[in-house]
PDB file of C-alpha atoms in Angstrom:
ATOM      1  CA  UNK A   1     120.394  48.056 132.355  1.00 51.00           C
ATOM      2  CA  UNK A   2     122.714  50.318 131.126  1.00 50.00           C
ATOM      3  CA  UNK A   3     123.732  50.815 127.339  1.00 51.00           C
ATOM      4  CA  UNK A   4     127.568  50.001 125.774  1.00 51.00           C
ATOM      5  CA  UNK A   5     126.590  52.386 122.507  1.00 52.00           C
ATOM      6  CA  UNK A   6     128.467  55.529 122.622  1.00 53.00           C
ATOM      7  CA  UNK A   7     128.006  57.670 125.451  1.00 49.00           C
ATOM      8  CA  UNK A   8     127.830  55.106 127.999  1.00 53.00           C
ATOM      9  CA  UNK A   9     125.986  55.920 131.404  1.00 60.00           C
ATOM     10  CA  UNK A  10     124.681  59.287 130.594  1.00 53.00           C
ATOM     11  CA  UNK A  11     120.659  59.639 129.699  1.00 57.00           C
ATOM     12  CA  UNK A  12     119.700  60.093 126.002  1.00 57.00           C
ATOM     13  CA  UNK A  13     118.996  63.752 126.417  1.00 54.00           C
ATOM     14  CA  UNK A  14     122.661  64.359 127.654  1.00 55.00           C
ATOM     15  CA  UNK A  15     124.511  62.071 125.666  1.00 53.00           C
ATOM     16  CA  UNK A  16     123.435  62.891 122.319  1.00 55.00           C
ATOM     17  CA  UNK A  17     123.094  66.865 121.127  1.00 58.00           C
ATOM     18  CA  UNK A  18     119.655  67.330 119.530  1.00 64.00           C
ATOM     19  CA  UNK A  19     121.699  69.761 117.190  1.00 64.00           C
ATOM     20  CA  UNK A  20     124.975  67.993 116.295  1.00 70.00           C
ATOM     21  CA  UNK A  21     125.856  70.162 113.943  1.00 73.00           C
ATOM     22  CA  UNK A  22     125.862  73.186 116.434  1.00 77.00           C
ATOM     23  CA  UNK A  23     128.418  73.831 119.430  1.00 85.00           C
ATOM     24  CA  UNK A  24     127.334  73.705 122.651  1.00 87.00           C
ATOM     25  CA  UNK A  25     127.924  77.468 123.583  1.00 88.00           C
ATOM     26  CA  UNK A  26     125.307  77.871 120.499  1.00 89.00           C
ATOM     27  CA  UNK A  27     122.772  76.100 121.641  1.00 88.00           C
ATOM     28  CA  UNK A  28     123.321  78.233 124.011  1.00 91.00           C
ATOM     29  CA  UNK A  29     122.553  81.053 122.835  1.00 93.00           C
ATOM     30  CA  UNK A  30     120.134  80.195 120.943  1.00 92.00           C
ATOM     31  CA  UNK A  31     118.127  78.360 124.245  1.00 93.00           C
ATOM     32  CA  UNK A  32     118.545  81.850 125.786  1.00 95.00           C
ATOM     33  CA  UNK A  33     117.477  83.797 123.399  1.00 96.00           C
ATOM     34  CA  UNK A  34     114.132  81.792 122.688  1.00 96.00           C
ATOM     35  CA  UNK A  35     113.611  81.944 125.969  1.00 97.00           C
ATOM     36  CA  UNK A  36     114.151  85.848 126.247  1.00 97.00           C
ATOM     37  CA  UNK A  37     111.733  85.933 123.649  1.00 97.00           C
ATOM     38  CA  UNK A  38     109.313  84.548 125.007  1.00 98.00           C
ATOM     39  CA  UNK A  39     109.478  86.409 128.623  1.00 98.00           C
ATOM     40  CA  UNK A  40     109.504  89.511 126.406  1.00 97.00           C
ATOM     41  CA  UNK A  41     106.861  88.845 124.509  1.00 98.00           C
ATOM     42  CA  UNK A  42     104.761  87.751 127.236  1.00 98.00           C
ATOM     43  CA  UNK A  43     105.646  90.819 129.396  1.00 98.00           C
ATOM     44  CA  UNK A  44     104.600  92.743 126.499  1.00 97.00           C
ATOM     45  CA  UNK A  45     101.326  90.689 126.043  1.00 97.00           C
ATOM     46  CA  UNK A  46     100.850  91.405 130.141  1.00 97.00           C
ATOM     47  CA  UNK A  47     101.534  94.898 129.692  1.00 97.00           C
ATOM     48  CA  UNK A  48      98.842  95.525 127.340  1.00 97.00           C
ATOM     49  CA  UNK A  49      96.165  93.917 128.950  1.00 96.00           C
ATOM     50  CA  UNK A  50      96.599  95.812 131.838  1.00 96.00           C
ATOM     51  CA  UNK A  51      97.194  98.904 130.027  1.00 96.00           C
ATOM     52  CA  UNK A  52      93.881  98.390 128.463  1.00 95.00           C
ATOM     53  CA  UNK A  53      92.014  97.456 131.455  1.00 94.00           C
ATOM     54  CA  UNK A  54      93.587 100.317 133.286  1.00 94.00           C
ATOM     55  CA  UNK A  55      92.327 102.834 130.425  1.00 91.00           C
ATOM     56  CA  UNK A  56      88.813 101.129 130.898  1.00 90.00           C
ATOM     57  CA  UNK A  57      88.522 101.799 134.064  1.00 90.00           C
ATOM     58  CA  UNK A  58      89.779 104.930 133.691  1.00 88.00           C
ATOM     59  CA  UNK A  59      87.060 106.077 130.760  1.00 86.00           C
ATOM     60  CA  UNK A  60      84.452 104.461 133.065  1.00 86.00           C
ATOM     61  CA  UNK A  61      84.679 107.036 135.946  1.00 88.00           C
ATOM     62  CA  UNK A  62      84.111 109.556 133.843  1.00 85.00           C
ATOM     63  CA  UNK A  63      80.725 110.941 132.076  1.00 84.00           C
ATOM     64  CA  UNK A  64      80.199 110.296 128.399  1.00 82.00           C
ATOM     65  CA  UNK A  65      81.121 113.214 125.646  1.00 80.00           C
ATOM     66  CA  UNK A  66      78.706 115.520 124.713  1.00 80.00           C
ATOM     67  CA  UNK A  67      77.230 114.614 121.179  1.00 86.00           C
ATOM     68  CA  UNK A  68      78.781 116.496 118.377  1.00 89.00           C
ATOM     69  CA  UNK A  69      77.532 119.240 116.351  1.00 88.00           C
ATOM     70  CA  UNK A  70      74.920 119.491 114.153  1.00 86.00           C
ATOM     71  CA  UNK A  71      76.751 120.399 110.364  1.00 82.00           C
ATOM     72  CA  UNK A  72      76.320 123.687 109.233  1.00 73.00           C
ATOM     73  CA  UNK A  73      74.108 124.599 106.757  1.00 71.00           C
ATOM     74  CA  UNK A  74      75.506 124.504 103.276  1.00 72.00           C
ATOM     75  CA  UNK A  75      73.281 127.227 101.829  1.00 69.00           C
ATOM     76  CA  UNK A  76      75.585 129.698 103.911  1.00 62.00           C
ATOM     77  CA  UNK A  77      78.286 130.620 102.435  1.00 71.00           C
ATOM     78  CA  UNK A  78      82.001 130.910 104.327  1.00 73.00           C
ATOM     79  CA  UNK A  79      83.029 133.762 102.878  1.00 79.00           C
ATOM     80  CA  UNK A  80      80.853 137.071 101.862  1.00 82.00           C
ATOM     81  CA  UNK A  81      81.034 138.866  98.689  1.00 84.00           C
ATOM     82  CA  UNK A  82      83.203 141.700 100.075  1.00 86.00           C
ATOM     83  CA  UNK A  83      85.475 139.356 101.545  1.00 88.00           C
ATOM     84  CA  UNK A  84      85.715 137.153  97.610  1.00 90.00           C
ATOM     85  CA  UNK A  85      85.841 140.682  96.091  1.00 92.00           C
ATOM     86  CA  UNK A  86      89.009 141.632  98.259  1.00 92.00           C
ATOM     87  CA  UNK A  87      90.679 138.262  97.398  1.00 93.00           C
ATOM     88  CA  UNK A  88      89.801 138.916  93.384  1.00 95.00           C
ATOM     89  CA  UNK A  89      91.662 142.441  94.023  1.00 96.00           C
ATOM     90  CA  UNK A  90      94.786 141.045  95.825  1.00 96.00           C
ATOM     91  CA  UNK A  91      95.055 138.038  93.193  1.00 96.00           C
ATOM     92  CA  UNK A  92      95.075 140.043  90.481  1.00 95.00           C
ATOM     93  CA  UNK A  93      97.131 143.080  91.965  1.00 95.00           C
ATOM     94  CA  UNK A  94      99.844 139.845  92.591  1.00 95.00           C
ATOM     95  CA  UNK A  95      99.940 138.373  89.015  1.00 94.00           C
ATOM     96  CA  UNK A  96     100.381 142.150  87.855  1.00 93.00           C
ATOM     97  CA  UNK A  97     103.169 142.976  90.134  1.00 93.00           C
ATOM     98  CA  UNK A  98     104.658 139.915  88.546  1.00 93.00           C
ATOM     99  CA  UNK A  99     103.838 139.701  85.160  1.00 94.00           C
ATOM    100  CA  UNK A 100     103.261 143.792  84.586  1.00 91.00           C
ATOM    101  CA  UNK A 101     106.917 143.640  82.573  1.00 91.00           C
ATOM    102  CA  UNK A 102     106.332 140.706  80.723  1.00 92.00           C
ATOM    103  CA  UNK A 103     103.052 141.975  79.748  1.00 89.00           C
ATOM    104  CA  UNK A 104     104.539 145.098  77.955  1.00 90.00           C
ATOM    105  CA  UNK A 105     107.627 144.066  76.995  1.00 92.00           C
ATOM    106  CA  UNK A 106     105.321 141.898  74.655  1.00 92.00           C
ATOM    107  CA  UNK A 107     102.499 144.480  74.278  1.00 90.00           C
ATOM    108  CA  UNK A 108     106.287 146.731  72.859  1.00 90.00           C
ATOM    109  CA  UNK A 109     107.197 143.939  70.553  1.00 90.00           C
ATOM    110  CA  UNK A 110     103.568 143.684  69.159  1.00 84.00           C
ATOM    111  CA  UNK A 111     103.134 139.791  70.380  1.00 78.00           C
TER     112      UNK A 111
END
C-alpha cells in the first residue's frame, strides 16, 4: 500500500530529511565528517594499543634495571672548607670590584 502524503513512492528515510533545516550537500558534510571522526579516532585508539603492546614486548626481552643507589650520607659535606673559603674570597672580591666606588665616594662625603 503505498502513501498519497507528500513524497509519494519513496521510503520514509528518503522522502523526508531528518534535518530539514539543513541542505543536502550539508548533511553531507557533516555525515562525512562524523564518520572521519570516527575512523580517526579508532585508528588512533588501534594505534596505541599496539604501540603499547609492542613496547611490552619489547621491555620483556630485556633484563630488569639494576636497583638504584643507596643516598649519600648527609653527614658529608659537598664542598670542603678550602673550597667554601675560595668562594667567600671570590664573592667578596666581586661585590668590591663593584661597589669599591660607591663605598668611598660615601666614606668622602662622611655618609
Amino acid at each position: 500500500r503505498q502513501s498519497t502524503r507528500r513524497g509519494g513512492h519513496f521510503p520514509r528515510a528518503l522522502r523526508a530529511s531528518r534535518f530539514p533545516w539543513m541542505s543536502i550537500a550539508r548533511q553531507e558534510r557533516l555525515l562525512w565528517t562524523t564518520l572521519g571522526l570516527a575512523f580517526g579516532a579508532a585508528s588512533y585508539v588501534n594505534l596505541r594499543r599496539s604501540l603499547w603492546s609492542s613496547t611490552s614486548a619489547l621491555a620483556d626481552k630485556f633484563p630488569s634495571p639494576p636497583p638504584p643507589q643507596p643516598p649519600l650520607p648527609a653527614d658529608e659535606p659537598v664542598f670542603g672548607a678550602t673550597a667554601k673559603n675560595g668562594i667567600r674570597r671570590a664573592w667578596n672580591a666581586g661585590v668590591d670590584r663593584v661597589f669599591g666606588d660607591l663605598v668611598k665616594f660615601l666614606k668622602d662625603r662622611q655618609l
